[in-house]
Amino acid sequence: MFGWFQRLLPKTGDFFGMFERHAAACVDAADALANLTRSRGDAAQWVSRIRDREHDADDVIREVLFTVRRTFLTPFDRGAITSLIGAMDDTIDEMQAAASAIELYEIAEFEPEMQEMADKIVEAVGLIAQAMPLLRDVERNGAPLHLLTERIVQLEGEVDLIHQAGLKVNFLRHRTDGDLVAFIVAREIYKHLEKIADAFEDVANEIDGLVIDHA
């Protein structure tokens, strides 16, 4: 009976292709976020693009979860697959949250520190996208994967420092002018950008876990 059931299940699923598609959506969303913080063109266009990519990413994660349940042989442990795609999805979810906050508060001008954080996010997400094809052969690609995740973690630390510096500048500026609302709004945007960095560090940790287990 069990052998008959096994024959009904797909032997493999294109998990690597799904990882790569999700990463591509994250890259495009990060680029849109950077353009949004640079006030390039129509802000609504960039917010809409981030939302579209987040919907694309949701489609991918649903496909991953469906395929995990139906596939008999998976390249990694099922828990590792769902943890990785979940961490990646958290990254783009946080990008959408940042874009929604920017839209809600109708922010048209961004502090230099916010722009720096967005640039670091673009770099980190690009490194995640570079890592995805390497997962197809973790055993051989353990060293380059580790270098990529090491840099991603470094970027998270750099974002934290920029975040702290930006909050300090923001506090001093608005302590002087007494604009409490502007201070609270800016602090909210900084918080969202910092959460994106936390999310991409989680992705790096998931990749490192795969390297440790399989390389």
PDB file of C-alpha atoms in Angstrom:
ATOM      1  CA  MET A   1       0.000   0.000   0.000  1.00  0.00           C
ATOM      2  CA  PHE A   2       2.787   2.430   0.925  1.00  0.00           C
ATOM      3  CA  GLY A   3       4.644   1.685  -2.317  1.00  0.00           C
ATOM      4  CA  TRP A   4       1.484   2.436  -4.306  1.00  0.00           C
ATOM      5  CA  PHE A   5       1.123   5.747  -2.438  1.00  0.00           C
ATOM      6  CA  GLN A   6       4.747   6.666  -3.170  1.00  0.00           C
ATOM      7  CA  ARG A   7       4.203   6.121  -6.882  1.00  0.00           C
ATOM      8  CA  LEU A   8       1.393   8.678  -6.819  1.00  0.00           C
ATOM      9  CA  LEU A   9       3.645  11.380  -5.382  1.00  0.00           C
ATOM     10  CA  PRO A  10       5.996  13.469  -7.551  1.00  0.00           C
ATOM     11  CA  LYS A  11       9.557  12.274  -7.017  1.00  0.00           C
ATOM     12  CA  THR A  12      11.055  15.791  -7.014  1.00  0.00           C
ATOM     13  CA  GLY A  13       9.931  19.404  -7.163  1.00  0.00           C
ATOM     14  CA  ASP A  14      11.641  22.429  -8.684  1.00  0.00           C
ATOM     15  CA  PHE A  15      12.435  23.986  -5.311  1.00  0.00           C
ATOM     16  CA  PHE A  16      15.563  25.691  -6.572  1.00  0.00           C
ATOM     17  CA  GLY A  17      13.627  27.369  -9.361  1.00  0.00           C
ATOM     18  CA  MET A  18      11.063  28.548  -6.826  1.00  0.00           C
ATOM     19  CA  PHE A  19      13.775  29.927  -4.527  1.00  0.00           C
ATOM     20  CA  GLU A  20      15.257  31.821  -7.461  1.00  0.00           C
ATOM     21  CA  ARG A  21      11.900  33.240  -8.545  1.00  0.00           C
ATOM     22  CA  HIS A  22      11.182  34.424  -5.028  1.00  0.00           C
ATOM     23  CA  ALA A  23      14.618  36.035  -4.780  1.00  0.00           C
ATOM     24  CA  ALA A  24      14.041  37.812  -8.101  1.00  0.00           C
ATOM     25  CA  ALA A  25      10.808  39.297  -6.714  1.00  0.00           C
ATOM     26  CA  CYS A  26      12.704  40.470  -3.627  1.00  0.00           C
ATOM     27  CA  VAL A  27      15.401  42.100  -5.766  1.00  0.00           C
ATOM     28  CA  ASP A  28      12.844  44.018  -7.818  1.00  0.00           C
ATOM     29  CA  ALA A  29      11.008  45.122  -4.660  1.00  0.00           C
ATOM     30  CA  ALA A  30      14.264  46.299  -3.073  1.00  0.00           C
ATOM     31  CA  ASP A  31      15.146  48.296  -6.188  1.00  0.00           C
ATOM     32  CA  ALA A  32      11.700  49.903  -6.093  1.00  0.00           C
ATOM     33  CA  LEU A  33      12.152  50.751  -2.397  1.00  0.00           C
ATOM     34  CA  ALA A  34      15.503  52.393  -3.102  1.00  0.00           C
ATOM     35  CA  ASN A  35      13.940  54.442  -5.895  1.00  0.00           C
ATOM     36  CA  LEU A  36      11.100  55.378  -3.571  1.00  0.00           C
ATOM     37  CA  THR A  37      13.490  56.699  -0.920  1.00  0.00           C
ATOM     38  CA  ARG A  38      15.367  58.656  -3.592  1.00  0.00           C
ATOM     39  CA  SER A  39      12.079  60.284  -4.678  1.00  0.00           C
ATOM     40  CA  ARG A  40      12.651  59.185  -8.263  1.00  0.00           C
ATOM     41  CA  GLY A  41       9.488  59.546 -10.318  1.00  0.00           C
ATOM     42  CA  ASP A  42       6.014  58.797  -9.064  1.00  0.00           C
ATOM     43  CA  ALA A  43       5.998  57.411  -5.510  1.00  0.00           C
ATOM     44  CA  ALA A  44       2.722  55.580  -6.108  1.00  0.00           C
ATOM     45  CA  GLN A  45       4.373  53.677  -8.972  1.00  0.00           C
ATOM     46  CA  TRP A  46       7.119  52.346  -6.690  1.00  0.00           C
ATOM     47  CA  VAL A  47       4.689  51.438  -3.907  1.00  0.00           C
ATOM     48  CA  SER A  48       2.520  49.575  -6.418  1.00  0.00           C
ATOM     49  CA  ARG A  49       5.543  47.744  -7.797  1.00  0.00           C
ATOM     50  CA  ILE A  50       6.577  46.601  -4.327  1.00  0.00           C
ATOM     51  CA  ARG A  51       3.058  45.315  -3.682  1.00  0.00           C
ATOM     52  CA  ASP A  52       3.010  43.495  -7.014  1.00  0.00           C
ATOM     53  CA  ARG A  53       6.293  41.770  -6.242  1.00  0.00           C
ATOM     54  CA  GLU A  54       5.061  40.862  -2.768  1.00  0.00           C
ATOM     55  CA  HIS A  55       2.020  39.199  -4.380  1.00  0.00           C
ATOM     56  CA  ASP A  56       4.354  37.346  -6.766  1.00  0.00           C
ATOM     57  CA  ALA A  57       6.389  36.165  -3.778  1.00  0.00           C
ATOM     58  CA  ASP A  58       3.217  34.993  -2.025  1.00  0.00           C
ATOM     59  CA  ASP A  59       2.364  32.898  -5.082  1.00  0.00           C
ATOM     60  CA  VAL A  60       5.814  31.300  -4.911  1.00  0.00           C
ATOM     61  CA  ILE A  61       5.653  30.465  -1.214  1.00  0.00           C
ATOM     62  CA  ARG A  62       2.226  28.874  -1.679  1.00  0.00           C
ATOM     63  CA  GLU A  63       3.695  26.802  -4.510  1.00  0.00           C
ATOM     64  CA  VAL A  64       6.619  25.759  -2.311  1.00  0.00           C
ATOM     65  CA  LEU A  65       4.372  24.689   0.557  1.00  0.00           C
ATOM     66  CA  PHE A  66       2.077  22.771  -1.803  1.00  0.00           C
ATOM     67  CA  THR A  67       5.024  21.052  -3.490  1.00  0.00           C
ATOM     68  CA  VAL A  68       6.648  20.120  -0.178  1.00  0.00           C
ATOM     69  CA  ARG A  69       3.498  18.276   0.838  1.00  0.00           C
ATOM     70  CA  ARG A  70       3.233  16.392  -2.460  1.00  0.00           C
ATOM     71  CA  THR A  71       6.888  15.594  -3.159  1.00  0.00           C
ATOM     72  CA  PHE A  72       8.427  12.334  -1.960  1.00  0.00           C
ATOM     73  CA  LEU A  73      12.080  13.316  -2.431  1.00  0.00           C
ATOM     74  CA  THR A  74      13.219  16.837  -1.527  1.00  0.00           C
ATOM     75  CA  PRO A  75      16.738  18.288  -1.907  1.00  0.00           C
ATOM     76  CA  PHE A  76      16.804  19.343   1.755  1.00  0.00           C
ATOM     77  CA  ASP A  77      14.838  18.509   4.847  1.00  0.00           C
ATOM     78  CA  ARG A  78      11.264  19.748   4.493  1.00  0.00           C
ATOM     79  CA  GLY A  79      11.637  21.932   7.565  1.00  0.00           C
ATOM     80  CA  ALA A  80      14.742  23.571   6.091  1.00  0.00           C
ATOM     81  CA  ILE A  81      12.913  24.295   2.835  1.00  0.00           C
ATOM     82  CA  THR A  82       9.939  25.910   4.545  1.00  0.00           C
ATOM     83  CA  SER A  83      12.183  27.853   6.941  1.00  0.00           C
ATOM     84  CA  LEU A  84      14.260  29.279   4.105  1.00  0.00           C
ATOM     85  CA  ILE A  85      11.338  30.350   1.941  1.00  0.00           C
ATOM     86  CA  GLY A  86       9.581  31.692   5.032  1.00  0.00           C
ATOM     87  CA  ALA A  87      12.589  33.863   5.934  1.00  0.00           C
ATOM     88  CA  MET A  88      12.790  35.113   2.364  1.00  0.00           C
ATOM     89  CA  ASP A  89       9.094  35.946   2.439  1.00  0.00           C
ATOM     90  CA  ASP A  90       9.526  37.888   5.674  1.00  0.00           C
ATOM     91  CA  THR A  91      12.040  40.083   3.841  1.00  0.00           C
ATOM     92  CA  ILE A  92       9.639  41.153   1.111  1.00  0.00           C
ATOM     93  CA  ASP A  93       6.762  41.427   3.594  1.00  0.00           C
ATOM     94  CA  GLU A  94       8.822  43.963   5.541  1.00  0.00           C
ATOM     95  CA  MET A  95       9.530  45.864   2.327  1.00  0.00           C
ATOM     96  CA  GLN A  96       5.819  46.113   1.691  1.00  0.00           C
ATOM     97  CA  ALA A  97       5.243  47.267   5.276  1.00  0.00           C
ATOM     98  CA  ALA A  98       7.831  50.020   4.782  1.00  0.00           C
ATOM     99  CA  ALA A  99       6.242  51.094   1.490  1.00  0.00           C
ATOM    100  CA  SER A 100       2.785  51.129   3.082  1.00  0.00           C
ATOM    101  CA  ALA A 101       4.024  53.330   5.921  1.00  0.00           C
ATOM    102  CA  ILE A 102       5.625  55.726   3.430  1.00  0.00           C
ATOM    103  CA  GLU A 103       2.351  55.879   1.527  1.00  0.00           C
ATOM    104  CA  LEU A 104       0.268  56.308   4.690  1.00  0.00           C
ATOM    105  CA  TYR A 105       2.325  59.217   5.986  1.00  0.00           C
ATOM    106  CA  GLU A 106       2.683  60.745   2.498  1.00  0.00           C
ATOM    107  CA  ILE A 107       6.432  61.063   2.830  1.00  0.00           C
ATOM    108  CA  ALA A 108       7.987  62.869  -0.130  1.00  0.00           C
ATOM    109  CA  GLU A 109      11.472  63.643   1.210  1.00  0.00           C
ATOM    110  CA  PHE A 110      13.756  61.131   2.872  1.00  0.00           C
ATOM    111  CA  GLU A 111      16.688  61.597   5.182  1.00  0.00           C
ATOM    112  CA  PRO A 112      20.116  60.542   3.837  1.00  0.00           C
ATOM    113  CA  GLU A 113      20.319  57.763   6.417  1.00  0.00           C
ATOM    114  CA  MET A 114      17.065  56.256   5.133  1.00  0.00           C
ATOM    115  CA  GLN A 115      18.478  56.271   1.620  1.00  0.00           C
ATOM    116  CA  GLU A 116      21.693  54.618   2.842  1.00  0.00           C
ATOM    117  CA  MET A 117      19.677  51.907   4.571  1.00  0.00           C
ATOM    118  CA  ALA A 118      17.697  51.282   1.389  1.00  0.00           C
ATOM    119  CA  ASP A 119      20.945  51.000  -0.595  1.00  0.00           C
ATOM    120  CA  LYS A 120      22.289  48.431   1.870  1.00  0.00           C
ATOM    121  CA  ILE A 121      19.028  46.496   1.550  1.00  0.00           C
ATOM    122  CA  VAL A 122      19.438  46.411  -2.240  1.00  0.00           C
ATOM    123  CA  GLU A 123      22.968  45.035  -1.839  1.00  0.00           C
ATOM    124  CA  ALA A 124      21.924  42.387   0.683  1.00  0.00           C
ATOM    125  CA  VAL A 125      18.957  41.163  -1.337  1.00  0.00           C
ATOM    126  CA  GLY A 126      21.178  40.995  -4.408  1.00  0.00           C
ATOM    127  CA  LEU A 127      23.543  38.718  -2.484  1.00  0.00           C
ATOM    128  CA  ILE A 128      20.620  36.488  -1.486  1.00  0.00           C
ATOM    129  CA  ALA A 129      19.692  36.213  -5.159  1.00  0.00           C
ATOM    130  CA  GLN A 130      23.304  35.248  -5.960  1.00  0.00           C
ATOM    131  CA  ALA A 131      23.172  32.547  -3.308  1.00  0.00           C
ATOM    132  CA  MET A 132      20.037  30.818  -4.585  1.00  0.00           C
ATOM    133  CA  PRO A 133      21.553  29.145  -7.702  1.00  0.00           C
ATOM    134  CA  LEU A 134      24.501  27.970  -5.586  1.00  0.00           C
ATOM    135  CA  LEU A 135      22.114  25.939  -3.445  1.00  0.00           C
ATOM    136  CA  ARG A 136      21.698  23.579  -6.387  1.00  0.00           C
ATOM    137  CA  ASP A 137      25.073  22.095  -5.379  1.00  0.00           C
ATOM    138  CA  VAL A 138      25.629  23.009  -1.739  1.00  0.00           C
ATOM    139  CA  GLU A 139      28.382  20.443  -1.298  1.00  0.00           C
ATOM    140  CA  ARG A 140      30.611  22.148  -3.853  1.00  0.00           C
ATOM    141  CA  ASN A 141      29.459  25.698  -3.169  1.00  0.00           C
ATOM    142  CA  GLY A 142      29.780  25.758   0.601  1.00  0.00           C
ATOM    143  CA  ALA A 143      32.693  28.219   0.604  1.00  0.00           C
ATOM    144  CA  PRO A 144      31.186  30.845  -1.730  1.00  0.00           C
ATOM    145  CA  LEU A 145      27.841  30.538   0.038  1.00  0.00           C
ATOM    146  CA  HIS A 146      29.537  31.224   3.356  1.00  0.00           C
ATOM    147  CA  LEU A 147      31.226  34.310   1.929  1.00  0.00           C
ATOM    148  CA  LEU A 148      27.876  35.606   0.687  1.00  0.00           C
ATOM    149  CA  THR A 149      26.121  35.033   4.002  1.00  0.00           C
ATOM    150  CA  GLU A 150      29.014  36.588   5.886  1.00  0.00           C
ATOM    151  CA  ARG A 151      28.638  39.774   3.845  1.00  0.00           C
ATOM    152  CA  ILE A 152      24.852  39.753   4.317  1.00  0.00           C
ATOM    153  CA  VAL A 153      25.318  39.608   8.092  1.00  0.00           C
ATOM    154  CA  GLN A 154      27.871  42.438   7.870  1.00  0.00           C
ATOM    155  CA  LEU A 155      25.336  44.519   5.962  1.00  0.00           C
ATOM    156  CA  GLU A 156      22.763  43.966   8.687  1.00  0.00           C
ATOM    157  CA  GLY A 157      25.267  45.369  11.174  1.00  0.00           C
ATOM    158  CA  GLU A 158      25.936  48.351   8.917  1.00  0.00           C
ATOM    159  CA  VAL A 159      22.205  49.011   8.630  1.00  0.00           C
ATOM    160  CA  ASP A 160      21.938  48.941  12.433  1.00  0.00           C
ATOM    161  CA  LEU A 161      24.643  51.603  12.728  1.00  0.00           C
ATOM    162  CA  ILE A 162      23.006  53.814  10.099  1.00  0.00           C
ATOM    163  CA  HIS A 163      19.670  53.294  11.838  1.00  0.00           C
ATOM    164  CA  GLN A 164      21.080  54.477  15.167  1.00  0.00           C
ATOM    165  CA  ALA A 165      22.798  57.472  13.564  1.00  0.00           C
ATOM    166  CA  GLY A 166      19.637  58.440  11.691  1.00  0.00           C
ATOM    167  CA  LEU A 167      17.501  58.254  14.818  1.00  0.00           C
ATOM    168  CA  LYS A 168      19.980  60.439  16.657  1.00  0.00           C
ATOM    169  CA  VAL A 169      19.994  63.086  13.933  1.00  0.00           C
ATOM    170  CA  ASN A 170      16.215  62.933  13.720  1.00  0.00           C
ATOM    171  CA  PHE A 171      15.845  63.346  17.479  1.00  0.00           C
ATOM    172  CA  LEU A 172      18.207  66.323  17.655  1.00  0.00           C
ATOM    173  CA  ARG A 173      16.555  68.040  14.699  1.00  0.00           C
ATOM    174  CA  HIS A 174      13.036  67.745  16.027  1.00  0.00           C
ATOM    175  CA  ARG A 175      14.004  68.463  19.619  1.00  0.00           C
ATOM    176  CA  THR A 176      15.064  71.841  18.296  1.00  0.00           C
ATOM    177  CA  ASP A 177      12.053  72.546  16.088  1.00  0.00           C
ATOM    178  CA  GLY A 178       9.527  70.862  18.409  1.00  0.00           C
ATOM    179  CA  ASP A 179       7.875  68.890  15.586  1.00  0.00           C
ATOM    180  CA  LEU A 180       6.915  65.754  17.494  1.00  0.00           C
ATOM    181  CA  VAL A 181       4.781  64.358  14.667  1.00  0.00           C
ATOM    182  CA  ALA A 182       7.673  64.535  12.195  1.00  0.00           C
ATOM    183  CA  PHE A 183       9.925  62.783  14.709  1.00  0.00           C
ATOM    184  CA  ILE A 184       7.428  59.953  15.253  1.00  0.00           C
ATOM    185  CA  VAL A 185       6.851  59.480  11.513  1.00  0.00           C
ATOM    186  CA  ALA A 186      10.573  59.351  10.738  1.00  0.00           C
ATOM    187  CA  ARG A 187      11.155  56.925  13.604  1.00  0.00           C
ATOM    188  CA  GLU A 188       8.447  54.671  12.155  1.00  0.00           C
ATOM    189  CA  ILE A 189      10.140  54.578   8.742  1.00  0.00           C
ATOM    190  CA  TYR A 190      13.513  53.847  10.335  1.00  0.00           C
ATOM    191  CA  LYS A 191      11.910  50.973  12.254  1.00  0.00           C
ATOM    192  CA  HIS A 192      10.499  49.419   9.088  1.00  0.00           C
ATOM    193  CA  LEU A 193      13.796  49.690   7.211  1.00  0.00           C
ATOM    194  CA  GLU A 194      15.646  48.139  10.140  1.00  0.00           C
ATOM    195  CA  LYS A 195      13.185  45.222  10.212  1.00  0.00           C
ATOM    196  CA  ILE A 196      14.015  44.471   6.567  1.00  0.00           C
ATOM    197  CA  ALA A 197      17.664  44.151   7.568  1.00  0.00           C
ATOM    198  CA  ASP A 198      16.756  41.794  10.412  1.00  0.00           C
ATOM    199  CA  ALA A 199      14.803  39.678   7.927  1.00  0.00           C
ATOM    200  CA  PHE A 200      17.636  39.329   5.412  1.00  0.00           C
ATOM    201  CA  GLU A 201      19.993  38.334   8.219  1.00  0.00           C
ATOM    202  CA  ASP A 202      17.540  35.531   9.027  1.00  0.00           C
ATOM    203  CA  VAL A 203      17.793  34.389   5.393  1.00  0.00           C
ATOM    204  CA  ALA A 204      21.581  34.324   5.696  1.00  0.00           C
ATOM    205  CA  ASN A 205      21.296  32.173   8.824  1.00  0.00           C
ATOM    206  CA  GLU A 206      18.991  29.728   7.036  1.00  0.00           C
ATOM    207  CA  ILE A 207      21.464  29.430   4.162  1.00  0.00           C
ATOM    208  CA  ASP A 208      24.316  28.872   6.615  1.00  0.00           C
ATOM    209  CA  GLY A 209      22.281  26.104   8.206  1.00  0.00           C
ATOM    210  CA  LEU A 210      21.991  24.355   4.857  1.00  0.00           C
ATOM    211  CA  VAL A 211      25.723  24.719   4.286  1.00  0.00           C
ATOM    212  CA  ILE A 212      26.490  23.225   7.697  1.00  0.00           C
ATOM    213  CA  ASP A 213      24.151  20.286   7.104  1.00  0.00           C
ATOM    214  CA  HIS A 214      25.056  19.518   3.480  1.00  0.00           C
ATOM    215  CA  ALA A 215      28.467  20.922   2.538  1.00  0.00           C
TER     216      ALA A 215
END
